[in-house]
CSV table of C-alpha atoms in Angstrom, one decimal:
chain,number,residue,atom,x,y,z
A,1,MET,CA,-0.3,0.0,0.1
A,2,ASN,CA,1.3,3.3,-1.0
A,3,GLN,CA,1.3,6.3,1.1
A,4,ARG,CA,-1.6,8.0,-1.3
A,5,ASN,CA,-3.6,5.1,0.0
A,6,LEU,CA,-2.5,5.3,3.4
A,7,ASP,CA,-3.4,9.3,3.4
A,8,GLU,CA,-6.8,8.4,2.1
A,9,ILE,CA,-7.7,6.1,4.7
A,10,GLN,CA,-6.8,8.7,7.0
A,11,GLN,CA,-8.5,11.1,5.9
A,12,LYS,CA,-11.7,8.9,5.5
A,13,HIS,CA,-11.3,8.0,9.2
A,14,GLN,CA,-11.1,11.4,10.4
A,15,TRP,CA,-14.1,12.2,8.5
A,16,LEU,CA,-16.2,9.3,10.0
A,17,ASN,CA,-14.9,10.3,13.4
A,18,THR,CA,-16.2,14.0,13.1
A,19,LEU,CA,-19.0,12.6,11.9
A,20,LEU,CA,-19.6,10.3,14.8
A,21,LEU,CA,-18.7,13.3,17.4
A,22,GLN,CA,-21.2,15.5,15.7
A,23,VAL,CA,-23.8,12.6,16.1
A,24,ALA,CA,-22.8,12.5,19.9
A,25,ALA,CA,-22.7,15.9,20.3
A,26,GLU,CA,-25.5,17.3,18.5
A,27,ARG,CA,-27.7,14.6,17.4
A,28,ASP,CA,-26.7,15.3,13.8
A,29,LYS,CA,-29.1,13.5,12.0
A,30,ASP,CA,-27.2,14.2,8.6
A,31,ALA,CA,-24.3,13.2,10.0
A,32,PHE,CA,-25.7,9.6,11.1
A,33,GLN,CA,-27.2,9.7,7.6
A,34,GLN,CA,-23.8,9.8,6.2
A,35,ILE,CA,-22.2,7.3,8.5
A,36,PHE,CA,-24.9,4.9,7.9
A,37,HIS,CA,-24.6,5.0,4.0
A,38,HIS,CA,-21.0,4.3,4.5
A,39,VAL,CA,-21.3,1.0,6.5
A,40,ALA,CA,-24.6,-0.1,5.7
A,41,ALA,CA,-23.3,-2.5,2.9
A,42,LYS,CA,-20.4,-3.8,4.8
A,43,ILE,CA,-22.6,-4.6,7.8
A,44,ILE,CA,-25.0,-6.4,5.6
A,45,ALA,CA,-22.2,-8.4,4.0
A,46,PHE,CA,-20.8,-9.3,7.0
A,47,GLY,CA,-24.2,-10.3,8.5
A,48,HIS,CA,-25.4,-12.2,5.5
A,49,GLN,CA,-21.9,-14.2,5.9
A,50,ARG,CA,-21.8,-14.9,9.3
A,51,LEU,CA,-25.9,-15.3,10.0
A,52,GLY,CA,-26.8,-16.9,6.4
A,53,SER,CA,-29.9,-14.7,5.8
A,54,GLN,CA,-30.5,-11.4,4.0
A,55,GLY,CA,-33.1,-10.8,6.7
A,56,LEU,CA,-31.3,-11.3,9.8
A,57,ALA,CA,-28.2,-9.3,7.9
A,58,LYS,CA,-30.7,-6.1,8.1
A,59,ASP,CA,-31.8,-7.0,11.4
A,60,LEU,CA,-28.3,-6.8,12.0
A,61,LEU,CA,-27.9,-3.8,10.2
A,62,GLN,CA,-30.7,-1.9,11.9
A,63,GLU,CA,-29.5,-3.2,15.6
A,64,THR,CA,-26.1,-2.0,15.4
A,65,MET,CA,-27.1,1.5,14.0
A,66,THR,CA,-29.8,2.0,16.6
A,67,SER,CA,-27.1,1.2,19.1
A,68,VAL,CA,-24.5,3.8,17.2
A,69,TRP,CA,-27.2,6.6,17.7
A,70,THR,CA,-28.1,5.7,21.4
A,71,LYS,CA,-24.4,5.1,22.4
A,72,ALA,CA,-22.7,7.5,20.1
A,73,HIS,CA,-21.6,9.3,23.3
A,74,LEU,CA,-19.4,6.9,24.5
A,75,PHE,CA,-17.2,7.1,21.6
A,76,ASP,CA,-14.0,8.3,22.4
A,77,ALA,CA,-11.7,9.4,19.3
A,78,ASP,CA,-8.6,9.1,21.5
A,79,LYS,CA,-9.1,5.4,22.1
A,80,GLY,CA,-9.7,4.6,18.5
A,81,ASN,CA,-11.3,5.4,15.1
A,82,ALA,CA,-15.4,5.4,14.4
A,83,ILE,CA,-15.4,2.4,12.0
A,84,THR,CA,-13.3,0.2,14.5
A,85,TRP,CA,-15.8,1.5,17.1
A,86,ILE,CA,-18.7,0.7,14.8
A,87,PHE,CA,-17.8,-2.7,13.5
A,88,THR,CA,-17.0,-3.8,17.3
A,89,ILE,CA,-20.7,-3.2,17.8
A,90,MET,CA,-21.6,-4.9,15.1
A,91,ARG,CA,-19.7,-8.0,16.1
A,92,ASN,CA,-21.1,-7.6,19.4
A,93,GLN,CA,-24.7,-7.7,17.9
A,94,CYS,CA,-23.8,-10.4,15.5
A,95,PHE,CA,-22.9,-12.6,18.3
A,96,ASP,CA,-26.0,-11.6,20.4
A,97,MET,CA,-27.9,-12.7,17.7
A,98,LEU,CA,-26.2,-16.1,16.6
A,99,ARG,CA,-26.9,-16.9,20.2
A,100,LYS,CA,-30.5,-16.2,19.9
A,101,VAL,CA,-30.7,-18.2,16.9
A,102,GLN,CA,-28.9,-21.4,18.4
A,103,HIS,CA,-31.2,-20.8,21.5
A,104,ASN,CA,-34.1,-21.3,19.0
A,105,ARG,CA,-32.7,-23.9,17.5
A,106,GLU,CA,-32.4,-26.1,20.7
A,107,ASP,CA,-36.0,-25.2,21.3
A,108,CYS,CA,-37.3,-26.4,17.9
A,109,LEU,CA,-35.0,-29.4,18.5
A,110,GLY,CA,-36.4,-30.1,21.7
A,111,ASP,CA,-40.1,-29.5,20.5
A,112,SER,CA,-39.4,-32.3,17.8
A,113,ILE,CA,-38.1,-35.0,20.0
A,114,TRP,CA,-39.3,-34.8,23.4
A,115,PRO,CA,-43.4,-35.6,22.9
A,116,LEU,CA,-42.2,-38.9,21.7
A,117,VAL,CA,-41.0,-39.5,25.5
A,118,ASP,CA,-43.3,-37.4,27.5
A,119,SER,CA,-46.5,-39.0,25.8
A,120,SER,CA,-48.2,-41.9,26.7
A,121,PRO,CA,-47.9,-45.3,25.2
A,122,GLU,CA,-52.0,-44.8,23.6
A,123,GLU,CA,-50.5,-41.3,22.2
A,124,SER,CA,-47.3,-42.4,21.3
A,125,GLU,CA,-48.8,-45.0,19.0
A,126,THR,CA,-50.6,-42.4,16.9
A,127,ILE,CA,-47.3,-40.2,16.7
A,128,VAL,CA,-44.5,-42.8,16.2
A,129,SER,CA,-44.0,-46.4,16.5
A,130,SER,CA,-43.1,-48.0,19.9
A,131,GLU,CA,-40.0,-49.2,18.2
A,132,GLN,CA,-39.2,-45.2,17.4
A,133,GLN,CA,-39.7,-44.8,20.9
A,134,ARG,CA,-37.9,-47.5,22.2
A,135,PHE,CA,-35.0,-46.6,19.6
A,136,LEU,CA,-34.8,-43.0,20.9
A,137,LEU,CA,-35.0,-44.1,24.9
A,138,ASP,CA,-32.3,-46.6,24.2
A,139,HIS,CA,-30.3,-43.8,22.7
A,140,LEU,CA,-31.0,-41.3,25.5
A,141,ALA,CA,-29.2,-44.1,27.7
A,142,LEU,CA,-26.0,-44.1,25.1
A,143,LEU,CA,-25.4,-40.3,25.8
A,144,PRO,CA,-22.6,-39.3,27.8
A,145,SER,CA,-23.8,-39.5,31.2
A,146,LYS,CA,-23.1,-35.2,31.9
A,147,GLN,CA,-25.3,-34.6,28.6
A,148,ARG,CA,-27.8,-37.4,29.7
A,149,GLN,CA,-27.9,-35.8,33.0
A,150,VAL,CA,-29.0,-32.2,31.0
A,151,VAL,CA,-31.4,-34.0,29.1
A,152,GLN,CA,-33.3,-36.0,32.0
A,153,GLY,CA,-33.4,-32.7,33.9
A,154,ILE,CA,-34.8,-30.3,31.5
A,155,TYR,CA,-36.9,-32.6,29.5
A,156,LEU,CA,-38.1,-35.2,32.0
A,157,ARG,CA,-38.0,-33.3,35.1
A,158,GLU,CA,-38.6,-30.2,33.7
A,159,LEU,CA,-36.4,-28.1,35.5
A,160,THR,CA,-35.2,-24.6,33.9
A,161,HIS,CA,-31.7,-24.0,32.7
A,162,GLN,CA,-31.1,-22.3,35.4
A,163,GLN,CA,-32.7,-24.6,38.1
A,164,LEU,CA,-30.7,-27.5,37.1
A,165,ALA,CA,-27.0,-25.4,36.3
A,166,GLU,CA,-27.8,-25.0,40.5
A,167,GLU,CA,-28.6,-28.3,41.2
A,168,LEU,CA,-25.2,-29.4,39.2
A,169,ASN,CA,-22.9,-26.6,40.4
A,170,VAL,CA,-22.2,-25.4,37.1
A,171,PRO,CA,-22.8,-22.2,34.9
A,172,VAL,CA,-26.1,-22.0,32.9
A,173,GLY,CA,-24.0,-21.8,29.7
A,174,THR,CA,-22.4,-25.3,30.6
A,175,VAL,CA,-26.0,-26.8,30.9
A,176,LYS,CA,-26.9,-25.2,27.7
A,177,SER,CA,-23.8,-26.5,26.1
A,178,ARG,CA,-24.4,-30.2,26.9
A,179,LEU,CA,-28.0,-29.6,25.9
A,180,ARG,CA,-27.3,-28.5,22.5
A,181,LEU,CA,-24.9,-31.6,22.0
A,182,ALA,CA,-26.9,-34.2,23.5
A,183,LEU,CA,-29.9,-33.0,21.2
A,184,GLU,CA,-27.9,-32.9,18.1
A,185,LYS,CA,-26.7,-36.4,18.6
A,186,LEU,CA,-30.1,-37.6,19.0
A,187,ARG,CA,-31.2,-35.7,16.2
A,188,SER,CA,-28.7,-37.1,14.2
A,189,ARG,CA,-29.2,-40.7,15.3
A,190,MET,CA,-32.9,-40.2,14.8
A,191,GLU,CA,-32.3,-39.3,11.1
A,192,GLN,CA,-29.9,-42.2,10.6
A,193,TYR,CA,-32.6,-44.5,11.6
A,194,ASP,CA,-35.5,-42.7,9.0
A,195,ASP,CA,-33.4,-43.2,6.5
């Protein structure tokens, strides 16, 4: 990269810093709009790549720029440049969205597997065969003990993640991770069984 390119990048950083400081000090909508137009395509591209959905990418843009507007007063040009600050907000918003997507996926996985275990024998015959139910329960028994313990606590004993974490004396994140791994294994085995 030559000196001219470096100078252009430096000027762009200063321009964005000035705009963001105007948003912070004066709630300048024109400055905010210029920032928005400068970063929107980059945020959409990042979101689409990481979240795998154009709709979620647009949500990421919306959430990021809402945070930029409301938190502009926290920007400190002495500690870094505006683009880095904005992209840090974007990355954190993306992580939050990925956690929500993963949590929703776990809920869907659990909802599709556990009615089989919870239903009475008469009901289960209308949903799945007794052979499928036996298969599921057998595979539950094959899970590693810590994963099986979490699955049983959440679905059979109907404890919340927090209650189970306290009972097992582990962080809630550990409970969620074990549950996710267990449900993925059960789902995979059920799909193989159905083939």
